[in-house]
JSON list of C-alpha atoms in Angstrom, two decimals:
[
{"chain": "A", "resi": 12, "resn": "MET", "atom": "CA", "xyz": [10.70, -42.87, -26.91]},
{"chain": "A", "resi": 13, "resn": "LYS", "atom": "CA", "xyz": [10.98, -45.91, -24.64]},
{"chain": "A", "resi": 14, "resn": "LEU", "atom": "CA", "xyz": [13.20, -45.76, -21.57]},
{"chain": "A", "resi": 15, "resn": "THR", "atom": "CA", "xyz": [15.30, -48.67, -22.82]},
{"chain": "A", "resi": 16, "resn": "GLU", "atom": "CA", "xyz": [15.97, -46.83, -26.09]},
{"chain": "A", "resi": 17, "resn": "VAL", "atom": "CA", "xyz": [17.30, -43.72, -24.35]},
{"chain": "A", "resi": 18, "resn": "ILE", "atom": "CA", "xyz": [20.31, -45.34, -22.65]},
{"chain": "A", "resi": 19, "resn": "ARG", "atom": "CA", "xyz": [22.41, -47.32, -25.10]},
{"chain": "A", "resi": 20, "resn": "ARG", "atom": "CA", "xyz": [25.33, -48.45, -22.90]},
{"chain": "A", "resi": 21, "resn": "PRO", "atom": "CA", "xyz": [27.57, -47.27, -20.08]},
{"chain": "A", "resi": 22, "resn": "LEU", "atom": "CA", "xyz": [30.90, -45.86, -21.20]},
{"chain": "A", "resi": 23, "resn": "VAL", "atom": "CA", "xyz": [33.83, -47.48, -19.43]},
{"chain": "A", "resi": 24, "resn": "THR", "atom": "CA", "xyz": [37.04, -45.62, -20.22]},
{"chain": "A", "resi": 25, "resn": "GLU", "atom": "CA", "xyz": [39.92, -44.40, -18.12]},
{"chain": "A", "resi": 26, "resn": "LYS", "atom": "CA", "xyz": [38.37, -40.94, -17.77]},
{"chain": "A", "resi": 27, "resn": "THR", "atom": "CA", "xyz": [34.90, -42.21, -16.85]},
{"chain": "A", "resi": 28, "resn": "THR", "atom": "CA", "xyz": [36.37, -44.66, -14.33]},
{"chain": "A", "resi": 29, "resn": "LEU", "atom": "CA", "xyz": [38.11, -41.78, -12.54]},
{"chain": "A", "resi": 30, "resn": "LEU", "atom": "CA", "xyz": [34.85, -39.78, -12.54]},
{"chain": "A", "resi": 31, "resn": "ARG", "atom": "CA", "xyz": [32.95, -42.74, -11.10]},
{"chain": "A", "resi": 32, "resn": "ASP", "atom": "CA", "xyz": [35.54, -43.42, -8.38]},
{"chain": "A", "resi": 33, "resn": "ASP", "atom": "CA", "xyz": [35.96, -39.80, -7.26]},
{"chain": "A", "resi": 34, "resn": "GLY", "atom": "CA", "xyz": [32.31, -38.79, -7.09]},
{"chain": "A", "resi": 35, "resn": "LYS", "atom": "CA", "xyz": [28.95, -40.06, -8.11]},
{"chain": "A", "resi": 36, "resn": "THR", "atom": "CA", "xyz": [29.12, -39.46, -11.87]},
{"chain": "A", "resi": 37, "resn": "ILE", "atom": "CA", "xyz": [28.19, -42.17, -14.38]},
{"chain": "A", "resi": 38, "resn": "VAL", "atom": "CA", "xyz": [28.66, -41.72, -18.13]},
{"chain": "A", "resi": 39, "resn": "PHE", "atom": "CA", "xyz": [26.31, -43.30, -20.68]},
{"chain": "A", "resi": 40, "resn": "GLU", "atom": "CA", "xyz": [26.01, -43.36, -24.44]},
{"chain": "A", "resi": 41, "resn": "VAL", "atom": "CA", "xyz": [22.47, -42.18, -25.10]},
{"chain": "A", "resi": 42, "resn": "ALA", "atom": "CA", "xyz": [20.18, -41.77, -28.09]},
{"chain": "A", "resi": 43, "resn": "LYS", "atom": "CA", "xyz": [21.07, -38.76, -30.20]},
{"chain": "A", "resi": 44, "resn": "ASP", "atom": "CA", "xyz": [17.59, -37.25, -30.02]},
{"chain": "A", "resi": 45, "resn": "ALA", "atom": "CA", "xyz": [17.19, -37.76, -26.24]},
{"chain": "A", "resi": 46, "resn": "ASN", "atom": "CA", "xyz": [17.22, -34.64, -24.09]},
{"chain": "A", "resi": 47, "resn": "LYS", "atom": "CA", "xyz": [18.30, -34.20, -20.46]},
{"chain": "A", "resi": 48, "resn": "ILE", "atom": "CA", "xyz": [14.81, -34.85, -19.10]},
{"chain": "A", "resi": 49, "resn": "ASP", "atom": "CA", "xyz": [14.57, -38.15, -21.01]},
{"chain": "A", "resi": 50, "resn": "VAL", "atom": "CA", "xyz": [17.97, -39.24, -19.69]},
{"chain": "A", "resi": 51, "resn": "ARG", "atom": "CA", "xyz": [17.02, -38.31, -16.09]},
{"chain": "A", "resi": 52, "resn": "ARG", "atom": "CA", "xyz": [13.76, -40.28, -16.27]},
{"chain": "A", "resi": 53, "resn": "ALA", "atom": "CA", "xyz": [15.42, -43.31, -17.83]},
{"chain": "A", "resi": 54, "resn": "VAL", "atom": "CA", "xyz": [18.20, -43.47, -15.23]},
{"chain": "A", "resi": 55, "resn": "GLU", "atom": "CA", "xyz": [15.80, -43.01, -12.31]},
{"chain": "A", "resi": 56, "resn": "LYS", "atom": "CA", "xyz": [13.38, -45.68, -13.56]},
{"chain": "A", "resi": 57, "resn": "LEU", "atom": "CA", "xyz": [15.84, -48.28, -14.86]},
{"chain": "A", "resi": 58, "resn": "LEU", "atom": "CA", "xyz": [18.57, -48.00, -12.22]},
{"chain": "A", "resi": 59, "resn": "GLY", "atom": "CA", "xyz": [16.44, -46.98, -9.23]},
{"chain": "A", "resi": 60, "resn": "THR", "atom": "CA", "xyz": [18.65, -44.07, -8.16]},
{"chain": "A", "resi": 61, "resn": "LYS", "atom": "CA", "xyz": [17.92, -40.35, -7.83]},
{"chain": "A", "resi": 62, "resn": "VAL", "atom": "CA", "xyz": [19.66, -38.00, -10.25]},
{"chain": "A", "resi": 63, "resn": "ALA", "atom": "CA", "xyz": [21.03, -34.58, -9.24]},
{"chain": "A", "resi": 64, "resn": "ASP", "atom": "CA", "xyz": [22.37, -33.32, -12.58]},
{"chain": "A", "resi": 65, "resn": "VAL", "atom": "CA", "xyz": [22.66, -34.34, -16.24]},
{"chain": "A", "resi": 66, "resn": "ARG", "atom": "CA", "xyz": [25.15, -32.92, -18.73]},
{"chain": "A", "resi": 67, "resn": "THR", "atom": "CA", "xyz": [25.13, -33.97, -22.37]},
{"chain": "A", "resi": 68, "resn": "SER", "atom": "CA", "xyz": [27.59, -33.58, -25.21]},
{"chain": "A", "resi": 69, "resn": "ILE", "atom": "CA", "xyz": [27.60, -34.63, -28.85]},
{"chain": "A", "resi": 70, "resn": "THR", "atom": "CA", "xyz": [30.75, -36.39, -30.02]},
{"chain": "A", "resi": 71, "resn": "ARG", "atom": "CA", "xyz": [31.45, -35.85, -33.68]},
{"chain": "A", "resi": 72, "resn": "GLY", "atom": "CA", "xyz": [32.28, -38.89, -35.80]},
{"chain": "A", "resi": 73, "resn": "LYS", "atom": "CA", "xyz": [35.82, -39.25, -37.11]},
{"chain": "A", "resi": 74, "resn": "LEU", "atom": "CA", "xyz": [36.93, -39.46, -40.72]},
{"chain": "A", "resi": 75, "resn": "LYS", "atom": "CA", "xyz": [38.36, -42.89, -41.47]},
{"chain": "A", "resi": 76, "resn": "ARG", "atom": "CA", "xyz": [40.25, -44.01, -44.54]},
{"chain": "A", "resi": 77, "resn": "GLN", "atom": "CA", "xyz": [40.92, -47.35, -46.09]},
{"chain": "A", "resi": 78, "resn": "GLY", "atom": "CA", "xyz": [43.29, -46.79, -48.97]},
{"chain": "A", "resi": 79, "resn": "ARG", "atom": "CA", "xyz": [41.80, -44.18, -51.27]},
{"chain": "A", "resi": 80, "resn": "PHE", "atom": "CA", "xyz": [38.29, -44.52, -49.85]},
{"chain": "A", "resi": 81, "resn": "VAL", "atom": "CA", "xyz": [37.16, -42.10, -47.17]},
{"chain": "A", "resi": 82, "resn": "GLY", "atom": "CA", "xyz": [34.30, -42.79, -44.81]},
{"chain": "A", "resi": 83, "resn": "ARG", "atom": "CA", "xyz": [32.86, -41.09, -41.75]},
{"chain": "A", "resi": 84, "resn": "ARG", "atom": "CA", "xyz": [31.72, -42.60, -38.47]},
{"chain": "A", "resi": 85, "resn": "SER", "atom": "CA", "xyz": [28.36, -41.41, -37.22]},
{"chain": "A", "resi": 86, "resn": "ASP", "atom": "CA", "xyz": [27.94, -38.76, -34.51]},
{"chain": "A", "resi": 87, "resn": "TRP", "atom": "CA", "xyz": [26.81, -39.93, -31.07]},
{"chain": "A", "resi": 88, "resn": "LYS", "atom": "CA", "xyz": [25.73, -38.41, -27.79]},
{"chain": "A", "resi": 89, "resn": "LYS", "atom": "CA", "xyz": [26.97, -39.05, -24.27]},
{"chain": "A", "resi": 90, "resn": "ALA", "atom": "CA", "xyz": [25.48, -38.04, -20.95]},
{"chain": "A", "resi": 91, "resn": "TYR", "atom": "CA", "xyz": [27.28, -37.35, -17.67]},
{"chain": "A", "resi": 92, "resn": "VAL", "atom": "CA", "xyz": [24.80, -38.27, -14.91]},
{"chain": "A", "resi": 93, "resn": "THR", "atom": "CA", "xyz": [25.54, -37.07, -11.38]},
{"chain": "A", "resi": 94, "resn": "LEU", "atom": "CA", "xyz": [23.73, -38.93, -8.60]},
{"chain": "A", "resi": 95, "resn": "ARG", "atom": "CA", "xyz": [22.32, -37.24, -5.51]},
{"chain": "A", "resi": 96, "resn": "ALA", "atom": "CA", "xyz": [24.19, -37.32, -2.22]},
{"chain": "A", "resi": 97, "resn": "GLY", "atom": "CA", "xyz": [23.54, -40.57, -0.36]},
{"chain": "A", "resi": 98, "resn": "GLU", "atom": "CA", "xyz": [22.73, -42.56, -3.50]},
{"chain": "A", "resi": 99, "resn": "LYS", "atom": "CA", "xyz": [24.92, -45.52, -4.35]},
{"chain": "A", "resi": 100, "resn": "LEU", "atom": "CA", "xyz": [26.06, -46.74, -7.72]},
{"chain": "A", "resi": 101, "resn": "PRO", "atom": "CA", "xyz": [24.16, -49.63, -9.34]},
{"chain": "A", "resi": 102, "resn": "ASP", "atom": "CA", "xyz": [25.64, -53.05, -8.65]},
{"chain": "A", "resi": 103, "resn": "PHE", "atom": "CA", "xyz": [26.66, -53.78, -12.24]},
{"chain": "A", "resi": 104, "resn": "LEU", "atom": "CA", "xyz": [28.93, -50.68, -12.26]},
{"chain": "A", "resi": 105, "resn": "GLU", "atom": "CA", "xyz": [30.68, -51.39, -8.96]},
{"chain": "A", "resi": 106, "resn": "GLY", "atom": "CA", "xyz": [33.38, -53.70, -10.29]},
{"chain": "A", "resi": 107, "resn": "ALA", "atom": "CA", "xyz": [33.73, -52.19, -13.78]}
]
């Protein structure tokens, strides 16, 4: 798997903004079949920062209805990446 396929996008929500401001944790949506080692390598190569810890979780898709028709959103995976002490956040995440 290519490094650019592992990380899909950074998640910018109220909870992830608090995590990023308090410490050195960045949250990404990642490929569902990527493991922690793949996420660590992708972040270190693409962003140029050293990673201390990676936690992953699978978010289950919700059931959605439109009238009498029921559909389901797909499951997706997110990764909580903690940077090492002394590392700074990438520039594109500073103002987000």
